[in-house]
Amino acid sequence: MPRRLGGARGAPLLAFALALLLLPASPGVAADAGPAIPLPEHPRPDFERSEWVNLNGDWAFRFDPADAGERERWFDSVMGGFPLTIRVPFPWGSPLSGVEDEADVAWYARTLRVPESWKGKRVFLVVGASDWKTTGWLDGQPVGGHQGGYTPFELELTKAAKPGRDQRLVLRVDDTPHPFKLEGKQGYGKARGLWQTVYLEARPAVHVDSFEFHPSVELKRVEVRVRLSDPAPQGAVVSVKVPTPGAPSSSEAQALVAAGGREARLTLPLGASPRLWSLEDPFLYEATLTLSAGDAEDRVRSYFGLRSIGVTRLPGLGHPYVSLNGKPVYLQMTLDQGWHPGGFTTWPSDAAMREEILIARRLGLNAIRTHVKVELPRKLYWADRLGVLVMSDVPNSWGEPDEAMKREWETAFRGMVRRDFNHPSVFSWVLFNEQWGLQTKGADGKASYRPETQEWVGTRVDLARQLDPTRLVEDNSPCCGGGHVQTDLNSWHMYLPGWKWKAQLDEAEAQTFPGSPWNYLGGRKQGAEPMLNSECGNVWGYEGSTGDVDWSFDYHAMMDELRRHPKVAGWLYTEHHDVVNEWNGYVRADRSEKETGVGELVPGMTLRDWHAPLYVAVGSYPTTAAKPGETVSVPLWASFLTDASPGPELTLKLELVGHDDLGRFREWWKGERKVPF
């Protein structure tokens, strides 16, 4: 669009911007501990029994810096007492826990009372997560243990429990560093000790161990796969009941479990017009699953979203995109470190978890990547409820890929799939990140991602697809010369200033086609995987980075280029919120707003406008230095991410404004143009 400039003094700097309707910005999240019992809600809305007792709150506590040994320390702890108080479930060392980080080993103790009404039932202590090796006693009797820092486990208390009487529960947690331990990015604040909700639960002798909702291909019904805790007695029946939306009736199904069997499958019809889970309408079906075995009944409340995840071709262009319910989705994501200044990896309240998802939605994003952390189930629940997709990472070690690391990784991944299978928001598993924990040092001291490790990673992709055929799987989210061995997503990381993005994206598009070796390792080649960015930005805020850059300017340039390269099926900005040494979040660490200056381009404009479904990008770098009398051409590029027509004609409004060398603001030209759609 050629335009001739008048003869203003100096060389004006011209800035081009277009704005759309905005939503309000995010308020800050208070960092208080909430009610007397922190996180009092049931931690698993997708797997909830009615008979449970929340054990969050104040526990007696002591550090064990000498690690004197379990038997000796047990006697000493009872006789010597616990001098400290810790607030469970906040990890020790976090401000909300109330204790400093003083040792690698610590002991927890509290009095509990199993309800008298639970007599004759099995009693379990359920721990949402504890880092890292946890051992338990009830009134001095060992009740078991668990090794692994990120996924839930349970200790059966039945033999030691005395319903109706006070008893002493003691837990020892060993968080001694080991190279093979999965740590993730705990430099932001370690998840040491108990860091997710702890509770008691009553169950019958034979009960539901786990279950999965598998939507059918045509999204008209759902198959429910149920696993039992023990062999089923003769005549055991599993049933599922789902209320019909907007009607008094319910959909029901049941199946007889073979005597001695531990699995059952049943198909639940959902009517002629079932309601799908989507980003626009994140509808959740409430479900009740019941196991009737002998004279006992186990009832579990849950929910599911009826949706499918896959890959489809973008209409008109043919590029492969991630699909939701068969429709392509342009992924606009952010890297979510899942960190809070008060509780580190633990959120202070359910409202804080909900707010995290709302921040992403207010920004106009449709997905988050929970980065090398197994996120709390209630935060995933809010992603389910509010309609935000989740790319879920497995935490990493910082050592080498030896057998101990491989066992730890598999424990974590199997636990993630088992716990989070029924969250419709989770659309992909990321098994490794940037080859962290996958590199082996050679005799020369240099580390490399060896061919045998690459082969093992490929087998982990096979395992992931076997455990969960309903989602996409990424072997490794690559950076810095890395690449893929076997994956459903051809992703890559790139941190660049705004002016460098065009060349990078030109190359990515040119090198992306079936049979291309670009971004793949060991002679492997691309298939028809969606190509997308899985980390981007211009990192700053700590020593050695780019320093005090004009963040919003670079972000604008990056968004324009991404929208001008439609073969790139999405992007992921680093990051959702500031953390300890990275200040490149959309919001600060306390979740307060940042001033981006975007409103100076167009009054009322925010970052959300750069994520809008109807978008006009400047087809060149978004500023131009021009001399008086020079003709400036501003190419525009339309990027429409919608299958809905806004009408036969659009109106494009344009302004040409700038400042002269004395800092005086000028408006040179204003107009509008009709554009056929």
PDB file of C-alpha atoms in Angstrom, residues 183-308:
ATOM      1  CA  GLU A 183      14.170 -33.265  39.338  1.00  0.00           C
ATOM      2  CA  GLY A 184      12.753 -31.106  36.552  1.00  0.00           C
ATOM      3  CA  LYS A 185      13.575 -27.411  36.973  1.00  0.00           C
ATOM      4  CA  GLN A 186      13.654 -27.395  40.768  1.00  0.00           C
ATOM      5  CA  GLY A 187      16.163 -24.583  40.816  1.00  0.00           C
ATOM      6  CA  TYR A 188      13.075 -22.381  41.043  1.00  0.00           C
ATOM      7  CA  GLY A 189      12.197 -23.919  44.432  1.00  0.00           C
ATOM      8  CA  LYS A 190      12.456 -27.581  45.316  1.00  0.00           C
ATOM      9  CA  ALA A 191       9.527 -29.944  45.778  1.00  0.00           C
ATOM     10  CA  ARG A 192      10.985 -31.505  48.916  1.00  0.00           C
ATOM     11  CA  GLY A 193       8.913 -33.884  51.002  1.00  0.00           C
ATOM     12  CA  LEU A 194       5.118 -33.958  50.893  1.00  0.00           C
ATOM     13  CA  TRP A 195       3.943 -31.530  48.218  1.00  0.00           C
ATOM     14  CA  GLN A 196       0.457 -32.688  47.247  1.00  0.00           C
ATOM     15  CA  THR A 197      -2.644 -33.445  49.313  1.00  0.00           C
ATOM     16  CA  VAL A 198      -2.510 -36.327  51.804  1.00  0.00           C
ATOM     17  CA  TYR A 199      -5.751 -38.073  52.781  1.00  0.00           C
ATOM     18  CA  LEU A 200      -7.349 -41.193  54.251  1.00  0.00           C
ATOM     19  CA  GLU A 201      -9.785 -43.230  52.203  1.00  0.00           C
ATOM     20  CA  ALA A 202     -12.078 -46.199  52.925  1.00  0.00           C
ATOM     21  CA  ARG A 203     -12.688 -48.912  50.325  1.00  0.00           C
ATOM     22  CA  PRO A 204     -14.292 -52.370  50.228  1.00  0.00           C
ATOM     23  CA  ALA A 205     -12.125 -55.483  50.034  1.00  0.00           C
ATOM     24  CA  VAL A 206     -12.385 -55.597  46.240  1.00  0.00           C
ATOM     25  CA  HIS A 207     -12.571 -52.127  44.759  1.00  0.00           C
ATOM     26  CA  VAL A 208     -11.954 -50.117  41.628  1.00  0.00           C
ATOM     27  CA  ASP A 209      -8.244 -49.627  41.076  1.00  0.00           C
ATOM     28  CA  SER A 210      -8.417 -47.423  37.944  1.00  0.00           C
ATOM     29  CA  PHE A 211     -10.538 -46.774  34.881  1.00  0.00           C
ATOM     30  CA  GLU A 212     -10.269 -45.073  31.505  1.00  0.00           C
ATOM     31  CA  PHE A 213     -12.847 -43.401  29.277  1.00  0.00           C
ATOM     32  CA  HIS A 214     -12.154 -44.083  25.577  1.00  0.00           C
ATOM     33  CA  PRO A 215     -14.403 -42.076  23.213  1.00  0.00           C
ATOM     34  CA  SER A 216     -15.410 -43.926  20.051  1.00  0.00           C
ATOM     35  CA  VAL A 217     -14.062 -42.833  16.665  1.00  0.00           C
ATOM     36  CA  GLU A 218     -17.363 -41.275  15.640  1.00  0.00           C
ATOM     37  CA  LEU A 219     -17.797 -39.650  19.087  1.00  0.00           C
ATOM     38  CA  LYS A 220     -21.212 -41.211  19.724  1.00  0.00           C
ATOM     39  CA  ARG A 221     -20.348 -43.414  22.693  1.00  0.00           C
ATOM     40  CA  VAL A 222     -17.560 -44.093  25.153  1.00  0.00           C
ATOM     41  CA  GLU A 223     -15.888 -47.351  26.160  1.00  0.00           C
ATOM     42  CA  VAL A 224     -15.044 -47.626  29.845  1.00  0.00           C
ATOM     43  CA  ARG A 225     -12.107 -49.867  30.763  1.00  0.00           C
ATOM     44  CA  VAL A 226     -12.044 -50.780  34.453  1.00  0.00           C
ATOM     45  CA  ARG A 227      -9.311 -52.455  36.488  1.00  0.00           C
ATOM     46  CA  LEU A 228      -9.994 -53.981  39.919  1.00  0.00           C
ATOM     47  CA  SER A 229      -7.739 -54.098  42.971  1.00  0.00           C
ATOM     48  CA  ASP A 230      -8.138 -57.868  43.467  1.00  0.00           C
ATOM     49  CA  PRO A 231      -9.650 -60.880  41.707  1.00  0.00           C
ATOM     50  CA  ALA A 232     -13.407 -60.466  41.416  1.00  0.00           C
ATOM     51  CA  PRO A 233     -15.762 -62.773  43.334  1.00  0.00           C
ATOM     52  CA  GLN A 234     -18.524 -64.648  41.528  1.00  0.00           C
ATOM     53  CA  GLY A 235     -21.233 -62.294  40.237  1.00  0.00           C
ATOM     54  CA  ALA A 236     -19.294 -59.023  40.464  1.00  0.00           C
ATOM     55  CA  VAL A 237     -20.790 -56.276  38.294  1.00  0.00           C
ATOM     56  CA  VAL A 238     -19.378 -52.953  37.101  1.00  0.00           C
ATOM     57  CA  SER A 239     -21.825 -50.228  36.085  1.00  0.00           C
ATOM     58  CA  VAL A 240     -21.491 -46.650  34.808  1.00  0.00           C
ATOM     59  CA  LYS A 241     -24.178 -43.982  34.959  1.00  0.00           C
ATOM     60  CA  VAL A 242     -24.005 -40.639  33.139  1.00  0.00           C
ATOM     61  CA  PRO A 243     -26.784 -38.012  33.388  1.00  0.00           C
ATOM     62  CA  THR A 244     -28.138 -36.910  30.001  1.00  0.00           C
ATOM     63  CA  PRO A 245     -27.503 -33.166  29.476  1.00  0.00           C
ATOM     64  CA  GLY A 246     -30.727 -31.183  29.781  1.00  0.00           C
ATOM     65  CA  ALA A 247     -32.895 -34.212  30.524  1.00  0.00           C
ATOM     66  CA  PRO A 248     -33.980 -36.116  33.646  1.00  0.00           C
ATOM     67  CA  SER A 249     -32.818 -39.427  32.182  1.00  0.00           C
ATOM     68  CA  SER A 250     -29.364 -41.020  32.293  1.00  0.00           C
ATOM     69  CA  SER A 251     -27.205 -43.201  30.071  1.00  0.00           C
ATOM     70  CA  GLU A 252     -26.260 -46.418  31.801  1.00  0.00           C
ATOM     71  CA  ALA A 253     -24.218 -49.510  31.041  1.00  0.00           C
ATOM     72  CA  GLN A 254     -23.035 -52.495  33.043  1.00  0.00           C
ATOM     73  CA  ALA A 255     -20.832 -55.534  32.599  1.00  0.00           C
ATOM     74  CA  LEU A 256     -20.326 -58.768  34.521  1.00  0.00           C
ATOM     75  CA  VAL A 257     -16.751 -59.321  35.680  1.00  0.00           C
ATOM     76  CA  ALA A 258     -15.522 -62.866  35.176  1.00  0.00           C
ATOM     77  CA  ALA A 259     -14.938 -64.690  38.469  1.00  0.00           C
ATOM     78  CA  GLY A 260     -11.269 -64.241  39.366  1.00  0.00           C
ATOM     79  CA  GLY A 261     -10.890 -61.532  36.743  1.00  0.00           C
ATOM     80  CA  ARG A 262      -9.543 -58.053  37.366  1.00  0.00           C
ATOM     81  CA  GLU A 263     -10.700 -56.180  34.263  1.00  0.00           C
ATOM     82  CA  ALA A 264     -13.996 -55.250  32.646  1.00  0.00           C
ATOM     83  CA  ARG A 265     -15.066 -53.251  29.604  1.00  0.00           C
ATOM     84  CA  LEU A 266     -18.439 -51.695  28.943  1.00  0.00           C
ATOM     85  CA  THR A 267     -19.791 -49.402  26.247  1.00  0.00           C
ATOM     86  CA  LEU A 268     -21.850 -46.385  27.190  1.00  0.00           C
ATOM     87  CA  PRO A 269     -24.102 -44.860  24.463  1.00  0.00           C
ATOM     88  CA  LEU A 270     -24.495 -41.079  24.610  1.00  0.00           C
ATOM     89  CA  GLY A 271     -27.531 -40.527  22.408  1.00  0.00           C
ATOM     90  CA  ALA A 272     -27.988 -39.326  18.855  1.00  0.00           C
ATOM     91  CA  SER A 273     -26.531 -35.851  19.458  1.00  0.00           C
ATOM     92  CA  PRO A 274     -23.824 -36.067  22.107  1.00  0.00           C
ATOM     93  CA  ARG A 275     -22.178 -32.882  23.315  1.00  0.00           C
ATOM     94  CA  LEU A 276     -18.471 -32.712  22.491  1.00  0.00           C
ATOM     95  CA  TRP A 277     -15.671 -31.197  24.539  1.00  0.00           C
ATOM     96  CA  SER A 278     -14.115 -28.302  22.641  1.00  0.00           C
ATOM     97  CA  LEU A 279     -12.240 -25.073  23.329  1.00  0.00           C
ATOM     98  CA  GLU A 280     -15.422 -23.083  22.700  1.00  0.00           C
ATOM     99  CA  ASP A 281     -17.649 -25.441  24.701  1.00  0.00           C
ATOM    100  CA  PRO A 282     -15.593 -27.468  27.208  1.00  0.00           C
ATOM    101  CA  PHE A 283     -18.517 -29.632  28.264  1.00  0.00           C
ATOM    102  CA  LEU A 284     -17.863 -32.374  30.825  1.00  0.00           C
ATOM    103  CA  TYR A 285     -20.061 -35.422  31.329  1.00  0.00           C
ATOM    104  CA  GLU A 286     -20.438 -36.283  35.021  1.00  0.00           C
ATOM    105  CA  ALA A 287     -20.115 -40.020  35.641  1.00  0.00           C
ATOM    106  CA  THR A 288     -20.589 -42.447  38.539  1.00  0.00           C
ATOM    107  CA  LEU A 289     -18.832 -45.802  38.355  1.00  0.00           C
ATOM    108  CA  THR A 290     -19.988 -48.571  40.711  1.00  0.00           C
ATOM    109  CA  LEU A 291     -18.474 -51.961  41.472  1.00  0.00           C
ATOM    110  CA  SER A 292     -20.854 -54.410  43.193  1.00  0.00           C
ATOM    111  CA  ALA A 293     -18.829 -57.338  44.501  1.00  0.00           C
ATOM    112  CA  GLY A 294     -20.361 -59.728  47.042  1.00  0.00           C
ATOM    113  CA  ASP A 295     -22.245 -57.697  49.634  1.00  0.00           C
ATOM    114  CA  ALA A 296     -20.045 -54.613  49.187  1.00  0.00           C
ATOM    115  CA  GLU A 297     -20.241 -51.682  46.817  1.00  0.00           C
ATOM    116  CA  ASP A 298     -17.513 -49.294  45.679  1.00  0.00           C
ATOM    117  CA  ARG A 299     -18.751 -46.051  44.140  1.00  0.00           C
ATOM    118  CA  VAL A 300     -16.448 -43.530  42.424  1.00  0.00           C
ATOM    119  CA  ARG A 301     -17.460 -40.150  41.007  1.00  0.00           C
ATOM    120  CA  SER A 302     -15.698 -38.940  37.883  1.00  0.00           C
ATOM    121  CA  TYR A 303     -16.157 -37.035  34.646  1.00  0.00           C
ATOM    122  CA  PHE A 304     -14.958 -37.124  31.056  1.00  0.00           C
ATOM    123  CA  GLY A 305     -14.928 -34.984  27.932  1.00  0.00           C
ATOM    124  CA  LEU A 306     -16.069 -36.485  24.646  1.00  0.00           C
ATOM    125  CA  ARG A 307     -13.353 -35.483  22.206  1.00  0.00           C
ATOM    126  CA  SER A 308     -10.730 -36.838  19.817  1.00  0.00           C
TER     127      SER A 308
END
